[in-house]
């Protein structure tokens, strides 16, 4: 699994940000395919669906990011300001980041891997986790579609339509749901300290990264729309990441990095 993630995420040596963007999406796809191949003689409907959902998730995310890299000049400008290109980074540090990213991607899918490895029977927890993951993928896809459509018509406005009326970062919330579903799907199949550590670490890290991403987006939007009264009203009433949870800002939490 690590070899698969390392090979695919090595695309980041071409462009540093690809370690955590294209390398991320396509690594998850590769890991989903790898699990189907590795455990082809020990599959059941739930593990097949979970693996296929990983493949779909990775292809959708990787494809979406690739198109945005190629076509979106505004995205290029934003990334240039927000994320260092890594051109001056020491090669040793790049290797550390590469290995760390690959390990994280393996930890994220590890609940599915360990369920397959143990040969655990399908149970309610596995089914519930699968449903949560599928809902997360649908939510994330719908959010990206809504924002892209809105930005084509209103390139200089903040998006506050559709799912964005309920939560300011529905795509990040979808991501949290996806990996929460993966984690839930495997809890009844995990055994031993190392398996629990891997599964919990993958889930905690991606949730942390999503909150960090929400903070980065909030800071950028505050800079771009902070003087807009409509925006100020929007952020006071709309939770930033989790619907119905009255957390409206994470800007002050400097320990969040995403």
Short mmCIF file of C-alpha atoms in Angstrom, two decimals:
data_model
loop_
_atom_site.label_atom_id
_atom_site.label_comp_id
_atom_site.label_asym_id
_atom_site.label_seq_id
_atom_site.Cartn_x
_atom_site.Cartn_y
_atom_site.Cartn_z
CA UNK A 1 0.00 0.00 0.00
CA UNK A 2 2.83 2.38 0.86
CA UNK A 3 4.57 1.57 -2.42
CA UNK A 4 1.41 2.43 -4.36
CA UNK A 5 0.95 5.72 -2.48
CA UNK A 6 4.63 6.63 -2.82
CA UNK A 7 4.75 5.99 -6.56
CA UNK A 8 1.61 8.00 -7.32
CA UNK A 9 2.24 10.90 -4.92
CA UNK A 10 5.80 11.26 -6.28
CA UNK A 11 4.15 13.60 -8.80
CA UNK A 12 4.77 16.23 -6.11
CA UNK A 13 8.45 16.34 -7.07
CA UNK A 14 7.30 17.96 -10.32
CA UNK A 15 5.29 20.60 -8.48
CA UNK A 16 5.34 20.75 -4.69
CA UNK A 17 1.61 21.39 -4.16
CA UNK A 18 0.83 18.20 -6.09
CA UNK A 19 1.95 16.15 -3.08
CA UNK A 20 -1.29 17.24 -1.39
CA UNK A 21 -3.55 17.78 -4.40
CA UNK A 22 -3.18 15.60 -7.50
CA UNK A 23 -0.97 13.17 -5.62
CA UNK A 24 -3.62 12.90 -2.92
CA UNK A 25 -6.61 12.26 -5.15
CA UNK A 26 -4.92 9.78 -7.46
CA UNK A 27 -3.21 7.99 -4.55
CA UNK A 28 -6.60 7.25 -3.01
CA UNK A 29 -7.75 5.89 -6.37
CA UNK A 30 -4.62 3.75 -6.60
CA UNK A 31 -5.11 2.45 -3.06
CA UNK A 32 -8.74 1.56 -3.81
CA UNK A 33 -7.63 -0.45 -6.85
CA UNK A 34 -4.78 -2.05 -4.90
CA UNK A 35 -7.16 -3.27 -2.17
CA UNK A 36 -9.49 -4.86 -4.73
CA UNK A 37 -6.54 -6.69 -6.28
CA UNK A 38 -4.86 -7.71 -3.01
CA UNK A 39 -8.02 -9.11 -1.45
CA UNK A 40 -9.79 -10.26 -4.62
CA UNK A 41 -10.43 -13.70 -3.13
CA UNK A 42 -11.83 -12.33 0.13
CA UNK A 43 -14.26 -9.60 -0.91
CA UNK A 44 -17.87 -9.00 0.06
CA UNK A 45 -20.39 -6.41 -1.22
CA UNK A 46 -19.50 -3.80 1.41
CA UNK A 47 -15.73 -3.99 0.94
CA UNK A 48 -16.19 -3.86 -2.83
CA UNK A 49 -18.39 -0.77 -2.51
CA UNK A 50 -15.97 0.91 -0.10
CA UNK A 51 -13.04 0.31 -2.45
CA UNK A 52 -15.04 1.53 -5.46
CA UNK A 53 -16.03 4.64 -3.52
CA UNK A 54 -12.35 5.30 -2.82
CA UNK A 55 -11.65 4.98 -6.55
CA UNK A 56 -14.54 7.29 -7.47
CA UNK A 57 -13.54 9.81 -4.79
CA UNK A 58 -9.92 9.91 -5.96
CA UNK A 59 -10.75 10.15 -9.66
CA UNK A 60 -13.29 12.91 -9.07
CA UNK A 61 -10.95 14.91 -6.83
CA UNK A 62 -7.84 14.33 -8.94
CA UNK A 63 -9.69 15.11 -12.17
CA UNK A 64 -11.29 18.23 -10.70
CA UNK A 65 -7.94 19.51 -9.44
CA UNK A 66 -6.22 18.73 -12.73
CA UNK A 67 -8.81 20.68 -14.72
CA UNK A 68 -8.52 23.57 -12.28
CA UNK A 69 -4.74 23.52 -12.56
CA UNK A 70 -4.96 23.70 -16.35
CA UNK A 71 -7.84 26.13 -16.86
CA UNK A 72 -8.18 28.41 -13.85
CA UNK A 73 -5.94 31.47 -13.90
CA UNK A 74 -7.52 32.77 -10.68
CA UNK A 75 -6.73 29.50 -8.92
CA UNK A 76 -3.12 29.71 -10.07
CA UNK A 77 -2.84 33.23 -8.69
CA UNK A 78 -4.41 32.20 -5.38
CA UNK A 79 -2.13 29.20 -4.93
CA UNK A 80 0.90 31.30 -5.79
CA UNK A 81 0.05 33.61 -2.91
CA UNK A 82 -1.18 30.99 -0.44
CA UNK A 83 1.22 28.07 -0.91
CA UNK A 84 4.97 28.09 -1.48
CA UNK A 85 6.03 26.42 -4.71
CA UNK A 86 8.78 24.45 -2.97
CA UNK A 87 11.45 25.54 -5.45
CA UNK A 88 13.82 26.56 -2.66
CA UNK A 89 13.03 23.61 -0.40
CA UNK A 90 15.74 21.17 0.59
CA UNK A 91 15.39 17.80 -1.18
CA UNK A 92 15.56 15.96 2.16
CA UNK A 93 12.57 17.92 3.44
CA UNK A 94 10.68 17.19 0.22
CA UNK A 95 11.32 13.48 0.72
CA UNK A 96 10.08 13.68 4.31
CA UNK A 97 6.88 15.40 3.14
CA UNK A 98 6.46 12.88 0.32
CA UNK A 99 6.75 9.89 2.67
CA UNK A 100 4.54 11.55 5.29
CA UNK A 101 1.81 12.24 2.73
CA UNK A 102 1.92 8.67 1.42
CA UNK A 103 1.69 7.33 4.96
CA UNK A 104 -1.28 9.60 5.71
CA UNK A 105 -3.12 8.41 2.60
CA UNK A 106 -2.59 4.80 3.66
CA UNK A 107 -3.82 5.57 7.17
CA UNK A 108 -6.95 7.22 5.78
CA UNK A 109 -8.00 4.09 3.89
CA UNK A 110 -6.67 1.71 6.54
CA UNK A 111 -10.10 0.93 8.09
CA UNK A 112 -11.14 -0.56 4.74
CA UNK A 113 -7.80 -2.35 4.38
CA UNK A 114 -8.04 -3.88 7.88
CA UNK A 115 -11.64 -4.96 7.31
CA UNK A 116 -10.54 -6.81 4.19
CA UNK A 117 -7.46 -8.22 5.89
CA UNK A 118 -9.45 -9.61 8.82
CA UNK A 119 -12.14 -11.09 6.60
CA UNK A 120 -14.76 -9.51 8.88
CA UNK A 121 -18.39 -10.14 8.02
CA UNK A 122 -20.66 -7.33 6.89
CA UNK A 123 -22.33 -5.69 9.87
CA UNK A 124 -24.44 -2.62 10.62
CA UNK A 125 -21.39 -0.47 11.36
CA UNK A 126 -19.84 -1.28 7.98
CA UNK A 127 -23.08 -0.45 6.18
CA UNK A 128 -23.58 2.81 8.09
CA UNK A 129 -19.99 3.85 7.37
CA UNK A 130 -20.43 3.09 3.68
CA UNK A 131 -23.59 5.19 3.52
CA UNK A 132 -21.88 8.11 5.29
CA UNK A 133 -18.96 7.93 2.87
CA UNK A 134 -21.27 7.91 -0.16
CA UNK A 135 -23.22 10.89 1.19
CA UNK A 136 -19.94 12.75 1.73
CA UNK A 137 -18.87 12.19 -1.88
CA UNK A 138 -22.25 13.42 -3.15
CA UNK A 139 -22.11 16.49 -0.90
CA UNK A 140 -18.55 17.37 -1.88
CA UNK A 141 -19.31 16.93 -5.59
CA UNK A 142 -22.48 19.02 -5.38
CA UNK A 143 -20.62 21.77 -3.50
CA UNK A 144 -17.83 21.98 -6.07
CA UNK A 145 -20.38 22.04 -8.91
CA UNK A 146 -22.40 24.79 -7.22
CA UNK A 147 -19.36 26.96 -6.53
CA UNK A 148 -17.93 26.57 -10.03
CA UNK A 149 -21.27 27.48 -11.60
CA UNK A 150 -21.66 30.48 -9.30
CA UNK A 151 -18.10 31.74 -9.88
CA UNK A 152 -18.52 31.67 -13.66
CA UNK A 153 -21.36 34.17 -13.33
CA UNK A 154 -20.02 36.05 -10.30
CA UNK A 155 -16.21 35.82 -10.36
CA UNK A 156 -15.73 38.58 -7.80
CA UNK A 157 -18.42 37.57 -5.30
CA UNK A 158 -18.47 35.09 -2.44
CA UNK A 159 -20.64 32.01 -2.96
CA UNK A 160 -23.72 31.95 -0.74
CA UNK A 161 -26.17 29.84 -2.72
CA UNK A 162 -27.33 26.23 -2.47
CA UNK A 163 -25.44 24.25 0.16
CA UNK A 164 -23.41 27.37 0.93
CA UNK A 165 -26.52 28.79 2.59
CA UNK A 166 -26.23 26.09 5.25
CA UNK A 167 -22.47 26.02 5.81
CA UNK A 168 -19.67 28.15 4.37
CA UNK A 169 -17.41 25.21 3.45
CA UNK A 170 -19.77 22.39 2.41
CA UNK A 171 -17.06 20.80 0.27
CA UNK A 172 -14.78 20.50 3.29
CA UNK A 173 -17.68 19.18 5.35
CA UNK A 174 -18.22 16.58 2.62
CA UNK A 175 -14.57 15.58 2.97
CA UNK A 176 -15.00 15.18 6.73
CA UNK A 177 -18.07 12.99 6.12
CA UNK A 178 -16.19 10.83 3.62
CA UNK A 179 -13.39 9.93 6.00
CA UNK A 180 -15.70 9.69 8.99
CA UNK A 181 -17.63 7.10 7.01
CA UNK A 182 -14.43 5.21 6.18
CA UNK A 183 -13.42 5.21 9.85
CA UNK A 184 -16.86 4.07 11.05
CA UNK A 185 -16.92 1.29 8.44
CA UNK A 186 -13.86 -0.32 9.98
CA UNK A 187 -14.27 0.05 13.74
CA UNK A 188 -15.70 -3.43 14.27
CA UNK A 189 -12.86 -4.98 12.26
CA UNK A 190 -9.92 -3.23 13.92
CA UNK A 191 -7.77 -5.25 16.31
CA UNK A 192 -4.56 -4.40 18.07
CA UNK A 193 -3.01 -1.08 18.97
CA UNK A 194 -1.30 -0.45 15.64
CA UNK A 195 -4.49 -0.87 13.62
CA UNK A 196 -6.39 1.50 15.90
CA UNK A 197 -3.54 4.03 15.85
CA UNK A 198 -3.39 3.98 12.04
CA UNK A 199 -7.16 4.36 11.64
CA UNK A 200 -7.53 7.10 14.25
CA UNK A 201 -4.46 8.97 12.97
CA UNK A 202 -5.81 9.01 9.41
CA UNK A 203 -9.20 10.33 10.51
CA UNK A 204 -7.86 12.92 12.99
CA UNK A 205 -5.31 14.25 10.48
CA UNK A 206 -7.79 14.77 7.66
CA UNK A 207 -10.31 16.46 9.97
CA UNK A 208 -7.54 18.75 11.22
CA UNK A 209 -6.51 19.52 7.63
CA UNK A 210 -10.10 20.38 6.70
CA UNK A 211 -10.40 22.81 9.60
CA UNK A 212 -7.08 24.30 8.53
CA UNK A 213 -8.35 24.63 4.97
CA UNK A 214 -11.48 26.35 6.26
CA UNK A 215 -9.31 28.80 8.19
CA UNK A 216 -7.20 29.57 5.12
CA UNK A 217 -10.34 30.17 3.06
CA UNK A 218 -11.83 32.37 5.78
CA UNK A 219 -8.72 34.55 5.92
CA UNK A 220 -8.72 34.91 2.15
CA UNK A 221 -12.43 35.77 2.04
CA UNK A 222 -12.05 38.25 4.90
CA UNK A 223 -9.36 39.96 2.86
CA UNK A 224 -11.43 39.99 -0.33
CA UNK A 225 -14.91 40.68 1.03
CA UNK A 226 -14.37 42.01 4.56
CA UNK A 227 -15.80 45.43 3.68
CA UNK A 228 -18.95 43.94 2.18
CA UNK A 229 -21.92 44.25 4.64
CA UNK A 230 -23.66 41.30 2.95
CA UNK A 231 -20.60 39.14 3.55
CA UNK A 232 -20.40 40.22 7.19
CA UNK A 233 -24.05 39.27 7.69
CA UNK A 234 -23.45 35.94 5.95
CA UNK A 235 -20.51 34.90 8.13
CA UNK A 236 -22.33 35.86 11.34
CA UNK A 237 -25.22 33.52 10.58
CA UNK A 238 -23.62 30.65 8.63
CA UNK A 239 -21.39 28.07 10.38
CA UNK A 240 -17.98 27.76 8.79
CA UNK A 241 -17.63 23.97 8.53
CA UNK A 242 -20.18 21.86 10.43
CA UNK A 243 -23.87 22.56 9.73
CA UNK A 244 -25.97 23.56 12.77
CA UNK A 245 -22.86 23.84 14.97
CA UNK A 246 -22.49 27.51 15.98
CA UNK A 247 -18.82 27.80 15.06
CA UNK A 248 -18.65 30.83 12.78
CA UNK A 249 -14.93 31.56 12.64
CA UNK A 250 -11.61 29.74 13.04
CA UNK A 251 -9.43 32.65 11.91
CA UNK A 252 -7.95 33.19 15.37
CA UNK A 253 -6.77 29.58 15.69
CA UNK A 254 -3.27 29.92 14.28
CA UNK A 255 -2.43 26.31 15.14
CA UNK A 256 -4.75 25.18 12.34
CA UNK A 257 -2.83 24.50 9.14
CA UNK A 258 -4.44 23.09 6.00
#
